[in-house]
Amino acid sequence: MSKNTQVAVIGGGYAGVMAANRLTGRGDVTVTLVNPRPDFVHRIRLHQLVGGSDAAVIAYRDVLAQGVRLVVDTVALIDAGERSLALASGGTLGYDYLVYAVGSGSADAGVSGAAEFAYPIATLEDAQRLIPALDAAPQGAAVTVVGAGPTGIETAAELAEQGHTVTLVCGGGLGPYLHARGRRTVAARLARLGVTVLDGPGTKVTAVSHDSVRLSDGHDLPSAVTIWTAGFSVPDLAARSGLSTDVLGRLLTDETLTSVDDVRIFAAGDSAAPSGLPLRMSCQAAMPLGARAADTVLSRIAGEEPAPLNQPFGAQCISLGRHGGIFQFANRSDVAVWFNVNGFLGAKLKETVCKVVPKHLADEAGKPGSYSLHLKSGAEARRQLLEAERGGAPATAERVA
């Protein structure tokens, strides 16, 4: 009897769970998922956890295939030569193939006082630490949200709708990804919710204290609670393990998501940098990347040539409280266009997305391979992006829902 192929997946987020579930479609593959938490974090609902409208946690039994072994632990180091993982608990885990899907977290703000006095919201633990701080703040106390990407906008709107006095400090423009038309829609909704939006020159935060925020124009804003949403980073596990990464620490791969260092290691989600051109950090990218990484593993096992990325984008959705939202459409190259759906219908679309994401994972758990990746237009958009980069055009990424 032939020995089962051992596949380890590091990280139990959107990409890791999708990859693990898909890998169970082959009967001679044993899949182990290593994750530091015993439950799945529905990250795009963390602002709702802070606002009190959702738990943002789902039991793994509801999204993870029964055939996947869950190890609740943290990987301290990858030994690619020995094909083993050193666990924080002191144990080791061997593998034949490895899917690296460690996700992302809060970036080091590099701002005086931010690490001590500001609350990030990128992880479950971050959100859980923020909640008692908000509860302890006096009624009407100033709450400052730093960063005007989707996370900042959603957090500001959610808290304002709950009655908090919120200022959103953009550090530049509001919703940089949005089309100008969509940006006006978001600004109008935030104004109706009572959010004070500070954007433009001079709105970069230069210091945070226990009761204030200082801006680059010299103004000090009172702030009983400061929430930091500006920027995301990835864990340094790949770099510490001697694997090649981009400047942010994402694992460098080719277009099949195979590590440039090791044909038995693959990356997916926020921690992947295919061809040095990572996709926008989002669950919209993470799940297809997880599925693609799994397909690459299965192709390697079968001795077949894996397919390259063919992943397009089509939209970005942002909740604006429980009764408003915007669904910002984009072209295949992930550039926002004039058309959007907003208001109550925008909120419904965003909620539909939040509900569909775990359903996709659960469906893949029940029927591995059912999540579709046949998107020819995505391959063309990716080809154009690679050609543009070779010609010197810059590539960017932002973590969004």
mmCIF file of C-alpha atoms in Angstrom, residues 4-303:
data_model
loop_
_atom_site.group_PDB
_atom_site.id
_atom_site.type_symbol
_atom_site.label_atom_id
_atom_site.label_comp_id
_atom_site.label_asym_id
_atom_site.label_seq_id
_atom_site.Cartn_x
_atom_site.Cartn_y
_atom_site.Cartn_z
ATOM 1 C CA ASN A 4 -0.348 8.954 1.993
ATOM 2 C CA THR A 5 1.044 12.317 0.943
ATOM 3 C CA GLN A 6 1.242 14.656 3.938
ATOM 4 C CA VAL A 7 0.203 18.250 3.255
ATOM 5 C CA ALA A 8 0.468 20.880 5.974
ATOM 6 C CA VAL A 9 -1.376 24.194 5.772
ATOM 7 C CA ILE A 10 -0.190 27.062 7.985
ATOM 8 C CA GLY A 11 -3.017 29.456 8.772
ATOM 9 C CA GLY A 12 -6.739 28.843 9.164
ATOM 10 C CA GLY A 13 -8.148 31.971 7.547
ATOM 11 C CA TYR A 14 -9.996 32.321 4.251
ATOM 12 C CA ALA A 15 -7.082 31.082 2.098
ATOM 13 C CA GLY A 16 -5.911 28.325 4.441
ATOM 14 C CA VAL A 17 -9.340 26.799 4.999
ATOM 15 C CA MET A 18 -10.151 26.896 1.283
ATOM 16 C CA ALA A 19 -6.850 25.189 0.471
ATOM 17 C CA ALA A 20 -7.226 22.546 3.190
ATOM 18 C CA ASN A 21 -10.780 21.708 2.151
ATOM 19 C CA ARG A 22 -9.888 21.427 -1.514
ATOM 20 C CA LEU A 23 -6.963 19.129 -0.804
ATOM 21 C CA THR A 24 -9.275 16.542 0.775
ATOM 22 C CA GLY A 25 -10.644 15.790 -2.677
ATOM 23 C CA ARG A 26 -7.822 13.311 -3.167
ATOM 24 C CA GLY A 27 -8.128 10.225 -0.992
ATOM 25 C CA ASP A 28 -4.407 9.549 -0.640
ATOM 26 C CA VAL A 29 -3.654 13.006 0.790
ATOM 27 C CA THR A 30 -3.598 13.683 4.538
ATOM 28 C CA VAL A 31 -4.196 17.338 5.371
ATOM 29 C CA THR A 32 -3.166 19.044 8.609
ATOM 30 C CA LEU A 33 -4.148 22.644 9.308
ATOM 31 C CA VAL A 34 -2.085 24.543 11.905
ATOM 32 C CA ASN A 35 -3.790 27.596 13.380
ATOM 33 C CA PRO A 36 -3.304 29.460 16.671
ATOM 34 C CA ARG A 37 -7.047 29.624 17.408
ATOM 35 C CA PRO A 38 -9.612 26.806 17.818
ATOM 36 C CA ASP A 39 -12.252 28.721 15.829
ATOM 37 C CA PHE A 40 -12.469 30.398 12.431
ATOM 38 C CA VAL A 41 -12.316 34.195 12.539
ATOM 39 C CA HIS A 42 -14.663 35.839 10.047
ATOM 40 C CA ARG A 43 -12.335 38.773 9.699
ATOM 41 C CA ILE A 44 -14.510 40.965 7.502
ATOM 42 C CA ARG A 45 -16.955 41.169 10.420
ATOM 43 C CA LEU A 46 -14.450 42.337 13.073
ATOM 44 C CA HIS A 47 -15.794 45.891 12.938
ATOM 45 C CA GLN A 48 -19.198 44.406 13.751
ATOM 46 C CA LEU A 49 -17.720 42.577 16.732
ATOM 47 C CA VAL A 50 -16.493 45.926 18.040
ATOM 48 C CA GLY A 51 -19.875 47.504 17.337
ATOM 49 C CA GLY A 52 -21.735 44.649 19.025
ATOM 50 C CA SER A 53 -23.677 43.326 16.031
ATOM 51 C CA ASP A 54 -21.781 40.079 15.292
ATOM 52 C CA ALA A 55 -19.457 37.619 17.043
ATOM 53 C CA ALA A 56 -17.124 37.410 13.994
ATOM 54 C CA VAL A 57 -16.257 33.814 14.966
ATOM 55 C CA ILE A 58 -17.454 30.573 13.354
ATOM 56 C CA ALA A 59 -16.830 27.049 14.634
ATOM 57 C CA TYR A 60 -14.389 25.188 12.400
ATOM 58 C CA ARG A 61 -16.805 22.277 12.218
ATOM 59 C CA ASP A 62 -19.050 24.557 10.135
ATOM 60 C CA VAL A 63 -16.428 25.498 7.516
ATOM 61 C CA LEU A 64 -13.629 22.891 7.678
ATOM 62 C CA ALA A 65 -13.786 19.474 6.024
ATOM 63 C CA GLN A 66 -14.027 16.564 8.444
ATOM 64 C CA GLY A 67 -10.975 14.995 6.858
ATOM 65 C CA VAL A 68 -8.737 17.901 7.864
ATOM 66 C CA ARG A 69 -6.769 17.494 11.093
ATOM 67 C CA LEU A 70 -6.755 20.758 13.049
ATOM 68 C CA VAL A 71 -3.687 21.476 15.199
ATOM 69 C CA VAL A 72 -4.206 24.477 17.474
ATOM 70 C CA ASP A 73 -0.683 25.829 17.670
ATOM 71 C CA THR A 74 1.675 28.373 16.115
ATOM 72 C CA VAL A 75 4.471 27.528 13.695
ATOM 73 C CA ALA A 76 7.724 28.949 15.047
ATOM 74 C CA LEU A 77 9.964 27.953 12.115
ATOM 75 C CA ILE A 78 9.851 26.183 8.762
ATOM 76 C CA ASP A 79 12.724 23.786 8.055
ATOM 77 C CA ALA A 80 12.433 23.414 4.299
ATOM 78 C CA GLY A 81 15.412 21.082 4.074
ATOM 79 C CA GLU A 82 13.936 18.616 6.542
ATOM 80 C CA ARG A 83 10.351 19.334 5.454
ATOM 81 C CA SER A 84 9.234 19.953 8.989
ATOM 82 C CA LEU A 85 7.568 22.643 11.068
ATOM 83 C CA ALA A 86 8.736 23.573 14.555
ATOM 84 C CA LEU A 87 5.696 24.366 16.695
ATOM 85 C CA ALA A 88 5.579 26.924 19.480
ATOM 86 C CA SER A 89 4.388 24.173 21.834
ATOM 87 C CA GLY A 90 7.683 22.367 21.323
ATOM 88 C CA GLY A 91 6.540 19.695 18.898
ATOM 89 C CA THR A 92 7.312 19.218 15.219
ATOM 90 C CA LEU A 93 5.173 18.418 12.210
ATOM 91 C CA GLY A 94 6.500 16.822 9.055
ATOM 92 C CA TYR A 95 5.143 17.434 5.586
ATOM 93 C CA ASP A 96 5.590 16.429 1.966
ATOM 94 C CA TYR A 97 4.029 19.682 0.712
ATOM 95 C CA LEU A 98 3.342 22.924 2.533
ATOM 96 C CA VAL A 99 0.763 25.666 1.935
ATOM 97 C CA TYR A 100 1.810 28.963 3.510
ATOM 98 C CA ALA A 101 -1.322 30.999 4.330
ATOM 99 C CA VAL A 102 -0.424 32.940 7.464
ATOM 100 C CA GLY A 103 -2.507 35.996 6.551
ATOM 101 C CA SER A 104 -1.844 39.522 7.738
ATOM 102 C CA GLY A 105 -2.151 41.691 10.816
ATOM 103 C CA SER A 106 -1.597 45.248 11.959
ATOM 104 C CA ALA A 107 1.394 47.150 10.644
ATOM 105 C CA ASP A 108 3.902 48.769 12.945
ATOM 106 C CA ALA A 109 2.658 52.340 12.943
ATOM 107 C CA GLY A 110 6.086 53.811 13.541
ATOM 108 C CA VAL A 111 4.348 56.749 15.217
ATOM 109 C CA SER A 112 5.235 57.970 18.680
ATOM 110 C CA GLY A 113 2.795 56.567 21.244
ATOM 111 C CA ALA A 114 0.776 54.501 18.766
ATOM 112 C CA ALA A 115 1.955 51.111 20.042
ATOM 113 C CA GLU A 116 1.163 52.125 23.612
ATOM 114 C CA PHE A 117 -2.065 54.077 23.259
ATOM 115 C CA ALA A 118 -3.733 53.137 19.942
ATOM 116 C CA TYR A 119 -5.879 50.044 19.392
ATOM 117 C CA PRO A 120 -5.462 48.085 16.134
ATOM 118 C CA ILE A 121 -8.396 46.067 14.803
ATOM 119 C CA ALA A 122 -6.771 43.648 12.354
ATOM 120 C CA THR A 123 -7.166 40.473 14.426
ATOM 121 C CA LEU A 124 -9.703 38.917 16.770
ATOM 122 C CA GLU A 125 -7.475 39.633 19.754
ATOM 123 C CA ASP A 126 -7.106 43.257 18.655
ATOM 124 C CA ALA A 127 -10.868 43.679 18.485
ATOM 125 C CA GLN A 128 -11.375 41.979 21.833
ATOM 126 C CA ARG A 129 -8.924 44.381 23.495
ATOM 127 C CA LEU A 130 -10.695 47.373 21.962
ATOM 128 C CA ILE A 131 -14.187 46.526 23.209
ATOM 129 C CA PRO A 132 -13.601 47.156 26.945
ATOM 130 C CA ALA A 133 -11.784 50.391 26.133
ATOM 131 C CA LEU A 134 -14.845 51.642 24.270
ATOM 132 C CA ASP A 135 -17.149 50.454 27.037
ATOM 133 C CA ALA A 136 -15.082 52.309 29.647
ATOM 134 C CA ALA A 137 -15.073 55.601 27.741
ATOM 135 C CA PRO A 138 -17.534 58.233 29.063
ATOM 136 C CA GLN A 139 -20.641 58.860 26.988
ATOM 137 C CA GLY A 140 -19.852 61.311 24.236
ATOM 138 C CA ALA A 141 -16.105 60.827 24.577
ATOM 139 C CA ALA A 142 -14.082 61.399 21.421
ATOM 140 C CA VAL A 143 -13.210 58.274 19.445
ATOM 141 C CA THR A 144 -10.590 58.687 16.715
ATOM 142 C CA VAL A 145 -10.215 56.212 13.865
ATOM 143 C CA VAL A 146 -6.880 56.548 12.048
ATOM 144 C CA GLY A 147 -6.835 55.343 8.453
ATOM 145 C CA ALA A 148 -9.487 55.794 5.763
ATOM 146 C CA GLY A 149 -9.291 52.520 3.887
ATOM 147 C CA PRO A 150 -12.217 50.089 4.052
ATOM 148 C CA THR A 151 -11.434 48.978 7.629
ATOM 149 C CA GLY A 152 -11.278 52.533 8.906
ATOM 150 C CA ILE A 153 -14.430 53.584 7.107
ATOM 151 C CA GLU A 154 -16.373 50.546 8.299
ATOM 152 C CA THR A 155 -15.205 50.944 11.889
ATOM 153 C CA ALA A 156 -16.009 54.659 11.977
ATOM 154 C CA ALA A 157 -19.487 54.112 10.548
ATOM 155 C CA GLU A 158 -20.256 51.170 12.831
ATOM 156 C CA LEU A 159 -19.274 53.040 15.994
ATOM 157 C CA ALA A 160 -21.022 56.252 14.972
ATOM 158 C CA GLU A 161 -24.217 54.307 14.367
ATOM 159 C CA GLN A 162 -23.866 52.960 17.930
ATOM 160 C CA GLY A 163 -23.804 56.519 19.281
ATOM 161 C CA HIS A 164 -20.076 57.176 19.624
ATOM 162 C CA THR A 165 -18.594 60.563 18.740
ATOM 163 C CA VAL A 166 -16.236 59.591 15.935
ATOM 164 C CA THR A 167 -13.532 61.419 13.987
ATOM 165 C CA LEU A 168 -12.011 59.657 10.974
ATOM 166 C CA VAL A 169 -8.454 60.848 10.316
ATOM 167 C CA CYS A 170 -7.564 59.953 6.742
ATOM 168 C CA GLY A 171 -3.874 60.803 6.585
ATOM 169 C CA GLY A 172 -4.557 61.737 2.970
ATOM 170 C CA GLY A 173 -7.682 60.974 0.955
ATOM 171 C CA LEU A 174 -10.878 59.210 1.998
ATOM 172 C CA GLY A 175 -11.209 55.725 0.507
ATOM 173 C CA PRO A 176 -8.216 55.876 -1.880
ATOM 174 C CA TYR A 177 -9.448 52.862 -3.841
ATOM 175 C CA LEU A 178 -12.870 54.331 -4.542
ATOM 176 C CA HIS A 179 -13.939 56.144 -7.683
ATOM 177 C CA ALA A 180 -14.578 59.853 -7.055
ATOM 178 C CA ARG A 181 -18.318 59.232 -7.354
ATOM 179 C CA GLY A 182 -18.196 56.450 -4.780
ATOM 180 C CA ARG A 183 -16.016 58.578 -2.493
ATOM 181 C CA ARG A 184 -18.668 61.309 -2.472
ATOM 182 C CA THR A 185 -21.294 58.731 -1.577
ATOM 183 C CA VAL A 186 -19.235 57.443 1.345
ATOM 184 C CA ALA A 187 -18.505 60.961 2.577
ATOM 185 C CA ALA A 188 -22.200 61.828 2.519
ATOM 186 C CA ARG A 189 -23.155 58.704 4.458
ATOM 187 C CA LEU A 190 -20.468 59.318 7.081
ATOM 188 C CA ALA A 191 -21.690 62.892 7.468
ATOM 189 C CA ARG A 192 -25.246 61.668 8.062
ATOM 190 C CA LEU A 193 -23.930 59.334 10.752
ATOM 191 C CA GLY A 194 -22.196 62.269 12.431
ATOM 192 C CA VAL A 195 -18.619 61.196 11.628
ATOM 193 C CA THR A 196 -16.150 64.069 11.340
ATOM 194 C CA VAL A 197 -13.845 63.311 8.403
ATOM 195 C CA LEU A 198 -10.414 64.947 8.349
ATOM 196 C CA ASP A 199 -8.712 64.439 5.003
ATOM 197 C CA GLY A 200 -6.181 66.114 2.769
ATOM 198 C CA PRO A 201 -2.756 67.576 3.572
ATOM 199 C CA GLY A 202 -1.853 67.854 7.212
ATOM 200 C CA THR A 203 -3.996 64.940 8.399
ATOM 201 C CA LYS A 204 -1.222 62.428 8.909
ATOM 202 C CA VAL A 205 -0.955 61.354 12.549
ATOM 203 C CA THR A 206 2.464 62.084 14.039
ATOM 204 C CA ALA A 207 1.875 61.177 17.698
ATOM 205 C CA VAL A 208 -0.678 59.464 19.935
ATOM 206 C CA SER A 209 -1.134 59.943 23.679
ATOM 207 C CA HIS A 210 -3.608 58.513 26.179
ATOM 208 C CA ASP A 211 -6.061 61.336 25.469
ATOM 209 C CA SER A 212 -5.103 62.964 22.163
ATOM 210 C CA VAL A 213 -3.865 62.571 18.614
ATOM 211 C CA ARG A 214 -1.443 65.018 17.011
ATOM 212 C CA LEU A 215 -1.647 65.742 13.284
ATOM 213 C CA SER A 216 1.131 66.738 10.930
ATOM 214 C CA ASP A 217 -0.356 70.230 10.644
ATOM 215 C CA GLY A 218 0.283 70.684 14.371
ATOM 216 C CA HIS A 219 -3.282 70.297 15.595
ATOM 217 C CA ASP A 220 -4.027 68.156 18.654
ATOM 218 C CA LEU A 221 -7.340 66.276 18.652
ATOM 219 C CA PRO A 222 -8.901 65.053 21.902
ATOM 220 C CA SER A 223 -9.221 61.269 21.769
ATOM 221 C CA ALA A 224 -10.373 59.054 24.613
ATOM 222 C CA VAL A 225 -9.992 55.981 22.381
ATOM 223 C CA THR A 226 -7.765 55.886 19.300
ATOM 224 C CA ILE A 227 -8.263 53.055 16.810
ATOM 225 C CA TRP A 228 -5.457 52.353 14.331
ATOM 226 C CA THR A 229 -6.446 50.929 10.934
ATOM 227 C CA ALA A 230 -3.685 52.427 8.762
ATOM 228 C CA GLY A 231 -1.794 49.643 7.055
ATOM 229 C CA PHE A 232 -1.312 45.907 7.369
ATOM 230 C CA SER A 233 1.717 43.654 7.686
ATOM 231 C CA VAL A 234 2.380 39.945 7.320
ATOM 232 C CA PRO A 235 4.097 37.646 9.838
ATOM 233 C CA ASP A 236 7.853 37.247 9.386
ATOM 234 C CA LEU A 237 7.760 33.437 9.518
ATOM 235 C CA ALA A 238 8.898 32.982 5.901
ATOM 236 C CA ALA A 239 11.788 35.426 6.267
ATOM 237 C CA ARG A 240 12.856 33.917 9.603
ATOM 238 C CA SER A 241 12.824 30.512 7.948
ATOM 239 C CA GLY A 242 15.221 31.622 5.216
ATOM 240 C CA LEU A 243 12.657 31.745 2.413
ATOM 241 C CA SER A 244 12.594 34.532 -0.162
ATOM 242 C CA THR A 245 10.065 37.301 0.495
ATOM 243 C CA ASP A 246 9.117 40.703 -0.844
ATOM 244 C CA VAL A 247 9.830 43.882 1.120
ATOM 245 C CA LEU A 248 6.734 43.369 3.289
ATOM 246 C CA GLY A 249 7.591 39.750 4.093
ATOM 247 C CA ARG A 250 5.179 38.010 1.728
ATOM 248 C CA LEU A 251 6.463 34.711 0.356
ATOM 249 C CA LEU A 252 7.781 35.123 -3.187
ATOM 250 C CA THR A 253 6.306 32.645 -5.672
ATOM 251 C CA ASP A 254 5.915 32.156 -9.385
ATOM 252 C CA GLU A 255 2.545 32.462 -11.105
ATOM 253 C CA THR A 256 1.524 28.968 -9.939
ATOM 254 C CA LEU A 257 2.013 30.094 -6.295
ATOM 255 C CA THR A 258 5.072 27.845 -5.955
ATOM 256 C CA SER A 259 7.870 29.261 -3.796
ATOM 257 C CA VAL A 260 10.853 30.512 -5.801
ATOM 258 C CA ASP A 261 13.024 28.548 -3.343
ATOM 259 C CA ASP A 262 11.239 25.217 -2.980
ATOM 260 C CA VAL A 263 8.861 23.356 -5.306
ATOM 261 C CA ARG A 264 7.153 21.778 -2.300
ATOM 262 C CA ILE A 265 6.106 25.078 -0.697
ATOM 263 C CA PHE A 266 3.190 27.184 -1.903
ATOM 264 C CA ALA A 267 1.653 30.449 -0.742
ATOM 265 C CA ALA A 268 -1.898 31.772 -0.662
ATOM 266 C CA GLY A 269 -3.783 34.775 0.653
ATOM 267 C CA ASP A 270 -2.366 37.991 2.069
ATOM 268 C CA SER A 271 1.059 36.400 2.666
ATOM 269 C CA ALA A 272 1.640 35.475 -0.996
ATOM 270 C CA ALA A 273 3.567 37.575 -3.529
ATOM 271 C CA PRO A 274 3.265 35.838 -6.908
ATOM 272 C CA SER A 275 5.906 37.208 -9.296
ATOM 273 C CA GLY A 276 6.523 39.942 -6.737
ATOM 274 C CA LEU A 277 3.119 41.363 -7.687
ATOM 275 C CA PRO A 278 0.740 40.469 -4.835
ATOM 276 C CA LEU A 279 -2.987 40.721 -5.287
ATOM 277 C CA ARG A 280 -5.005 43.176 -3.230
ATOM 278 C CA MET A 281 -5.229 41.952 0.361
ATOM 279 C CA SER A 282 -8.815 40.768 0.692
ATOM 280 C CA CYS A 283 -10.976 37.710 1.241
ATOM 281 C CA GLN A 284 -11.988 38.274 -2.391
ATOM 282 C CA ALA A 285 -8.431 37.307 -3.314
ATOM 283 C CA ALA A 286 -7.697 34.922 -0.444
ATOM 284 C CA MET A 287 -10.223 32.203 -1.228
ATOM 285 C CA PRO A 288 -9.333 31.860 -4.938
ATOM 286 C CA LEU A 289 -5.650 31.939 -4.026
ATOM 287 C CA GLY A 290 -6.256 29.172 -1.502
ATOM 288 C CA ALA A 291 -8.033 27.101 -4.118
ATOM 289 C CA ARG A 292 -5.310 27.767 -6.685
ATOM 290 C CA ALA A 293 -2.558 26.788 -4.223
ATOM 291 C CA ALA A 294 -4.388 23.535 -3.485
ATOM 292 C CA ASP A 295 -4.755 22.819 -7.200
ATOM 293 C CA THR A 296 -1.036 23.415 -7.656
ATOM 294 C CA VAL A 297 -0.246 20.941 -4.870
ATOM 295 C CA LEU A 298 -2.551 18.359 -6.423
ATOM 296 C CA SER A 299 -0.944 18.911 -9.835
ATOM 297 C CA ARG A 300 2.528 18.400 -8.352
ATOM 298 C CA ILE A 301 1.406 15.173 -6.677
ATOM 299 C CA ALA A 302 -0.056 13.941 -9.965
ATOM 300 C CA GLY A 303 3.084 14.867 -11.906
#
